[in-house]
Short mmCIF file of C-alpha atoms and ligand atoms in Angstrom, two decimals:
data_model
loop_
_atom_site.label_atom_id
_atom_site.label_comp_id
_atom_site.label_asym_id
_atom_site.label_seq_id
_atom_site.Cartn_x
_atom_site.Cartn_y
_atom_site.Cartn_z
CA MET A 11 -10.07 1.87 1.87
CA ARG A 12 -13.43 3.29 3.02
CA GLN A 13 -15.90 1.51 5.46
CA LEU A 14 -19.63 1.73 3.57
CA TRP A 15 -21.18 -0.15 6.30
CA PRO A 16 -21.84 -0.38 9.08
CA ALA A 17 -21.98 3.52 8.51
CA GLY A 18 -19.49 5.65 10.67
CA PRO A 19 -17.20 8.60 10.16
CA ASP A 20 -14.49 8.18 7.70
CA PRO A 21 -11.42 7.47 9.42
CA ALA A 22 -8.63 10.54 9.22
CA PRO A 23 -5.18 9.21 7.73
CA SER A 24 -2.83 7.86 9.99
CA ALA A 25 0.32 9.60 10.65
CA GLY A 26 2.48 8.59 7.91
CA GLU A 27 -0.29 8.14 5.41
CA SER A 28 -0.83 10.15 2.98
CA HIS A 29 -4.56 9.27 1.69
CA ALA A 30 -7.46 9.00 3.88
CA GLY A 31 -8.71 5.39 4.31
CA LEU A 32 -8.68 2.53 7.12
CA SER A 33 -5.06 2.38 7.89
CA HIS A 34 -3.22 -1.31 8.35
CA ALA A 35 -4.51 -1.00 12.36
CA ASP A 36 -7.82 -0.01 11.22
CA LEU A 37 -7.96 -2.86 8.84
CA ILE A 38 -6.67 -5.53 11.30
CA GLY A 39 -9.60 -4.07 13.81
CA ARG A 40 -12.39 -4.99 10.91
CA TYR A 41 -11.07 -8.66 10.80
CA GLU A 42 -9.34 -9.47 14.10
CA ARG A 43 -11.34 -11.88 15.88
CA ALA A 44 -11.77 -11.10 19.63
CA ASP A 45 -11.79 -14.88 20.70
CA ARG A 46 -9.22 -16.92 19.07
CA SER A 47 -9.93 -19.89 21.30
CA ALA A 48 -13.17 -20.55 19.53
CA PRO A 49 -12.80 -22.45 16.22
CA TRP A 50 -13.97 -20.35 13.35
CA LEU A 51 -13.43 -21.14 9.67
CA ARG A 52 -13.09 -17.86 7.61
CA VAL A 53 -13.40 -18.24 3.39
CA ASN A 54 -12.12 -15.55 1.16
CA PHE A 55 -12.65 -15.12 -2.07
CA VAL A 56 -12.62 -12.70 -5.13
CA ALA A 57 -15.47 -12.80 -7.53
CA SER A 58 -16.49 -10.38 -10.41
CA ALA A 59 -19.31 -8.64 -10.55
CA ASP A 60 -21.42 -11.30 -13.09
CA GLY A 61 -20.01 -13.88 -10.69
CA ALA A 62 -17.11 -15.32 -11.75
CA VAL A 63 -14.25 -16.45 -10.10
CA THR A 64 -11.65 -16.62 -12.52
CA VAL A 65 -10.37 -14.94 -15.58
CA GLU A 66 -8.26 -17.21 -17.76
CA GLY A 67 -8.14 -19.63 -15.25
CA HIS A 68 -6.72 -17.69 -12.69
CA SER A 69 -8.00 -15.47 -9.74
CA GLU A 70 -5.10 -12.57 -10.65
CA GLY A 71 -7.17 -11.47 -13.21
CA LEU A 72 -10.14 -10.46 -10.75
CA SER A 73 -7.66 -9.18 -7.61
CA SER A 74 -6.95 -5.55 -6.94
CA PRO A 75 -5.00 -3.84 -4.52
CA ALA A 76 -7.65 -3.74 -2.28
CA ASP A 77 -8.11 -7.53 -2.70
CA LYS A 78 -4.21 -8.43 -2.00
CA ARG A 79 -3.92 -6.24 0.86
CA VAL A 80 -7.28 -8.10 2.65
CA PHE A 81 -5.84 -11.28 1.38
CA GLY A 82 -2.23 -10.43 2.74
CA LEU A 83 -4.07 -9.58 6.42
CA LEU A 84 -6.38 -12.53 6.74
CA ARG A 85 -3.25 -14.95 6.54
CA MET A 86 -1.55 -12.84 8.95
CA LEU A 87 -4.67 -13.39 11.30
CA CYS A 88 -4.98 -17.05 10.65
CA ASP A 89 -3.53 -20.39 12.26
CA VAL A 90 -3.78 -22.43 9.50
CA LEU A 91 -4.17 -21.70 5.90
CA LEU A 92 -6.59 -24.34 3.82
CA ALA A 93 -6.30 -24.91 0.19
CA GLY A 94 -7.46 -27.56 -2.34
CA ALA A 95 -4.94 -29.21 -3.86
CA GLY A 96 -6.55 -27.80 -7.09
CA THR A 97 -5.69 -24.33 -6.04
CA VAL A 98 -2.22 -25.25 -5.11
CA ARG A 99 -1.56 -26.53 -8.51
CA GLU A 100 -3.46 -24.26 -10.76
CA GLU A 101 -2.37 -20.63 -8.90
CA GLY A 102 1.21 -22.03 -8.37
CA TYR A 103 1.16 -21.54 -4.56
CA ARG A 104 4.42 -20.97 -3.19
CA ALA A 105 6.01 -21.61 0.33
CA LEU A 106 3.77 -19.63 2.59
CA ARG A 107 5.89 -16.77 3.88
CA LEU A 108 4.84 -13.26 5.60
CA ASP A 109 6.39 -9.73 5.34
CA PRO A 110 8.59 -9.13 8.47
CA GLU A 111 5.85 -6.66 9.37
CA ARG A 112 2.98 -9.06 9.64
CA ARG A 113 5.80 -11.60 10.98
CA ARG A 114 6.32 -9.00 14.11
CA TRP A 115 2.34 -8.61 14.33
CA ARG A 116 2.19 -12.25 15.25
CA ARG A 117 5.15 -12.37 17.31
CA GLU A 118 3.50 -9.55 19.37
CA ALA A 119 0.25 -11.34 19.62
CA GLY A 120 1.72 -14.20 20.99
CA LEU A 121 1.55 -16.50 17.83
CA PRO A 122 3.87 -18.55 15.48
CA GLU A 123 5.55 -16.23 12.94
CA VAL A 124 4.03 -17.83 10.26
CA PRO A 125 0.89 -19.75 9.82
CA VAL A 126 0.56 -23.36 8.72
CA LEU A 127 -0.73 -24.30 5.27
CA ALA A 128 -2.94 -27.25 5.26
CA VAL A 129 -3.58 -28.88 1.64
CA VAL A 130 -6.75 -30.73 1.23
CA SER A 131 -6.27 -33.58 -1.65
CA SER A 132 -7.80 -36.95 -2.29
CA ARG A 133 -5.46 -38.03 -5.51
CA LEU A 134 -2.25 -36.61 -3.34
CA ALA A 135 -1.08 -35.36 -6.80
CA LEU A 136 1.33 -33.17 -5.08
CA ASP A 137 4.93 -33.13 -5.80
CA PRO A 138 6.89 -33.06 -2.51
CA ALA A 139 9.98 -31.34 -4.23
CA SER A 140 7.35 -28.21 -5.18
CA PRO A 141 8.55 -25.07 -3.13
CA VAL A 142 5.36 -25.04 -1.36
CA PHE A 143 6.36 -27.84 0.50
CA ALA A 144 10.30 -27.73 0.03
CA GLU A 145 10.96 -24.31 1.10
CA ALA A 146 8.13 -23.99 3.72
CA PRO A 147 8.94 -22.18 6.57
CA VAL A 148 6.59 -24.42 8.73
CA ARG A 149 6.15 -28.03 8.01
CA PRO A 150 2.44 -27.64 6.14
CA LEU A 151 -0.17 -30.53 6.57
CA VAL A 152 -1.91 -32.27 4.13
CA ILE A 153 -4.98 -33.23 4.72
CA THR A 154 -6.42 -36.75 2.99
CA HIS A 155 -8.34 -39.88 3.97
CA GLU A 156 -7.33 -43.77 4.27
CA GLY A 157 -8.42 -44.07 0.98
CA SER A 158 -5.75 -41.87 -0.51
CA PRO A 159 -2.66 -43.27 -2.78
CA ALA A 160 -0.43 -44.99 -0.11
CA ASP A 161 3.17 -44.49 -1.83
CA ALA A 162 2.19 -40.90 -2.53
CA ARG A 163 1.17 -40.59 1.26
CA ARG A 164 4.49 -41.82 2.36
CA ARG A 165 6.51 -39.14 -0.20
CA LEU A 166 4.75 -36.62 1.30
CA ALA A 167 4.98 -37.46 4.83
CA GLU A 168 8.69 -36.74 4.46
CA VAL A 169 7.99 -33.01 3.87
CA ALA A 170 4.61 -32.26 5.44
CA ASP A 171 2.68 -34.07 8.59
CA VAL A 172 -0.18 -36.14 7.13
CA LEU A 173 -3.67 -35.94 8.60
CA ILE A 174 -6.06 -38.33 7.79
CA ALA A 175 -9.58 -37.95 8.23
CA GLY A 176 -12.14 -39.85 6.77
CA ASP A 177 -11.96 -43.35 4.97
CA ALA A 178 -13.16 -42.91 1.38
CA GLU A 179 -13.24 -39.33 1.18
CA VAL A 180 -11.99 -36.33 3.44
CA ASP A 181 -14.14 -35.83 6.71
CA LEU A 182 -13.82 -31.82 6.83
CA ALA A 183 -15.59 -31.78 10.42
CA ALA A 184 -13.23 -34.39 11.55
CA ALA A 185 -10.28 -32.52 9.85
CA ARG A 186 -11.40 -29.44 11.68
CA ALA A 187 -11.76 -31.12 15.10
CA ALA A 188 -7.70 -32.44 14.65
CA LEU A 189 -6.80 -28.73 13.70
CA THR A 190 -8.46 -27.51 16.68
CA GLU A 191 -6.63 -29.94 18.83
CA ARG A 192 -3.35 -28.81 17.42
CA GLY A 193 -4.42 -25.37 18.68
CA LEU A 194 -4.99 -24.21 14.86
CA THR A 195 -8.72 -23.00 16.46
CA GLN A 196 -8.46 -19.85 13.25
CA ALA A 197 -8.86 -21.36 9.99
CA LEU A 198 -8.39 -19.40 6.82
CA CYS A 199 -9.80 -21.50 3.27
CA GLU A 200 -8.54 -19.32 0.42
CA GLY A 201 -10.55 -22.17 -1.95
CA GLY A 202 -11.43 -23.06 -4.65
CA PRO A 203 -14.73 -23.70 -5.57
CA GLN A 204 -14.48 -27.70 -4.75
CA LEU A 205 -13.34 -27.39 -1.22
CA LEU A 206 -15.93 -24.83 -0.39
CA GLY A 207 -18.35 -26.76 -1.87
CA SER A 208 -17.37 -29.67 0.34
CA LEU A 209 -17.06 -27.26 3.46
CA LEU A 210 -20.45 -26.18 3.09
CA ALA A 211 -21.83 -29.46 2.54
CA ALA A 212 -20.23 -30.46 5.92
CA ASP A 213 -21.43 -27.23 7.27
CA GLN A 214 -18.37 -26.15 8.27
CA VAL A 215 -18.01 -22.63 7.14
CA ASP A 216 -18.55 -19.58 9.65
CA GLU A 217 -17.45 -16.60 7.73
CA LEU A 218 -17.26 -15.37 4.04
CA CYS A 219 -15.04 -12.45 3.06
CA LEU A 220 -15.51 -11.73 -0.73
CA THR A 221 -14.02 -9.29 -2.87
CA VAL A 222 -16.44 -8.08 -5.79
CA ALA A 223 -14.66 -6.83 -8.24
CA PRO A 224 -16.14 -4.22 -10.49
CA LEU A 225 -15.84 -6.28 -13.62
CA LEU A 226 -18.07 -8.44 -15.95
CA ALA A 227 -16.04 -11.55 -17.01
CA GLY A 228 -18.58 -13.24 -19.26
CA SER A 229 -19.28 -16.96 -19.47
CA GLY A 230 -17.01 -19.39 -18.96
CA ALA A 231 -15.93 -19.43 -15.64
CA GLY A 232 -17.57 -21.02 -12.74
CA ARG A 233 -18.77 -19.89 -9.42
CA ILE A 234 -16.85 -19.63 -5.73
CA VAL A 235 -18.42 -22.98 -5.11
CA ALA A 236 -18.29 -26.15 -6.83
CA GLY A 237 -18.99 -29.92 -5.96
CA PRO A 238 -21.38 -31.32 -3.77
CA GLY A 239 -24.65 -29.54 -3.07
CA SER A 240 -25.95 -28.16 0.21
CA PRO A 241 -28.91 -26.58 2.04
CA VAL A 242 -29.57 -22.85 1.44
CA ARG A 243 -27.83 -21.17 4.66
CA ARG A 244 -28.63 -17.59 5.56
CA LEU A 245 -25.76 -15.51 6.48
CA ASP A 246 -25.41 -11.97 8.26
CA LEU A 247 -23.65 -9.01 6.28
CA THR A 248 -21.20 -7.47 8.78
CA GLN A 249 -18.84 -5.65 6.81
CA VAL A 250 -19.05 -3.88 3.54
CA LEU A 251 -15.37 -2.01 2.72
CA GLU A 252 -14.92 -0.31 -0.67
CA ALA A 253 -11.65 0.41 -2.60
CA ASP A 254 -11.57 1.55 -5.99
CA GLY A 255 -15.10 0.24 -7.00
CA ASN A 256 -14.20 -3.22 -5.73
CA LEU A 257 -16.48 -4.09 -2.68
CA LEU A 258 -15.44 -6.38 0.44
CA LEU A 259 -17.81 -7.51 1.57
CA ARG A 260 -18.10 -9.87 4.95
CA TYR A 261 -20.79 -11.89 5.91
CA ALA A 262 -21.18 -14.65 9.10
CA ARG A 263 -22.88 -17.15 10.31
CA PRO A 264 -25.31 -15.83 12.39
N1 LIG B 309 -11.32 -16.66 -7.22
C1 LIG B 309 -10.72 -17.15 -6.04
O1 LIG B 309 -10.80 -16.37 -4.92
C2 LIG B 309 -10.32 -18.26 -6.19
C3 LIG B 309 -9.75 -19.08 -5.13
C4 LIG B 309 -9.08 -20.04 -5.43
C5 LIG B 309 -9.18 -20.69 -6.37
N2 LIG B 309 -9.83 -19.97 -7.74
C6 LIG B 309 -9.89 -20.67 -8.89
O2 LIG B 309 -10.03 -21.82 -8.73
C7 LIG B 309 -9.84 -23.08 -9.91
C8 LIG B 309 -9.48 -24.27 -9.02
O3 LIG B 309 -10.64 -24.84 -8.93
P1 LIG B 309 -11.13 -26.16 -8.02
O4 LIG B 309 -12.36 -26.09 -7.86
O5 LIG B 309 -10.53 -27.38 -8.68
O6 LIG B 309 -10.29 -26.15 -6.40
P2 LIG B 309 -10.20 -26.80 -5.49
O7 LIG B 309 -11.04 -27.08 -4.69
O8 LIG B 309 -8.86 -25.82 -4.43
O9 LIG B 309 -9.32 -28.05 -5.88
C9 LIG B 309 -10.14 -29.31 -6.03
C10 LIG B 309 -8.75 -30.32 -5.99
O10 LIG B 309 -8.51 -29.63 -4.16
C11 LIG B 309 -8.60 -31.33 -3.60
N3 LIG B 309 -9.93 -31.04 -2.68
C12 LIG B 309 -10.51 -30.07 -2.88
N4 LIG B 309 -11.70 -30.29 -1.99
C13 LIG B 309 -11.32 -31.63 -1.61
C14 LIG B 309 -12.07 -32.60 -0.68
N5 LIG B 309 -13.28 -32.14 0.08
N6 LIG B 309 -11.52 -33.58 -0.61
C15 LIG B 309 -10.64 -34.29 -1.12
N7 LIG B 309 -9.88 -33.47 -1.68
C16 LIG B 309 -10.26 -32.26 -1.93
C17 LIG B 309 -8.80 -32.29 -4.53
O11 LIG B 309 -7.34 -32.56 -4.67
P3 LIG B 309 -6.67 -33.99 -5.78
O12 LIG B 309 -7.41 -34.06 -7.05
O13 LIG B 309 -5.38 -34.06 -5.38
O14 LIG B 309 -7.51 -34.98 -5.30
C18 LIG B 309 -9.62 -31.50 -6.00
O15 LIG B 309 -9.13 -32.18 -7.09
C19 LIG B 309 -8.34 -22.36 -10.38
O16 LIG B 309 -8.55 -22.16 -11.37
C20 LIG B 309 -8.45 -21.30 -9.19
O17 LIG B 309 -7.49 -20.19 -10.01
C21 LIG B 309 -10.17 -19.15 -7.30
#
């Protein structure tokens, strides 16, 4: 993996690496935020060059070793990982676990070994016995609203902390404030498109990490955003990495 922008000298191979390119430590430096006290919401998606968010209904067909590397790194860096219930269901999310090296990095950084998974849902069509809850190393959060089904809420409360934000729909600004109150300032959203649409409508997105895969997926799949509309907003392009034709773009709120 190499950095295309901002332009600079290509890093030399790190000790133990046989190929030139960004080492694990280099990559941490490219994505770590200096001030963890300031709340920040980063979104991470992969799309094809023609804008598709899925191939045959999943993101796997768009991903690559470089995308997976950054995906894992961003998980390591966050306090809380937000995912829409649709993504949890469609992508078959399992309990949020990190490998020993990433857990060690977090311990040494003074963070809990594993971030908290927070699932956003209105209908609460989530199975409390599914591995994402039943095998979670850290009690997950379910973010919902007052109007969600009370019985499902009670069942999920046995395996997760249920955070209520909003009356008839999830108030994502209030949910973020509640996460910050719990010390979960660095949020990573892994999607999906409906959740991103809602976050944009609530003006909650501070950063977009987007992998553009060198693929033409053709028609059929949606974009990375769905659901409610939102005003057009400008972002600053802060970084471009490249690996095997994949562009790993980083945009931030100005
Ligand atoms: N390419 C990528 O990087 C990427 C990333 C993620 C997902 N995906 C793909 O995206 C597809 C899923 O798309 P999607 O738009 O359905 O995903 P999604 O946003 O994860 O799921 C939608 C569901 O999540 C819950 N939800 C989302 N926003 C909410 C809000 N503001 N308030 C309350 N509940 C909210 C609702 O769950 P309830 O129905 O339970 O109320 C809603 O039905 C999958 O095919 C997945 O593979 C791709």
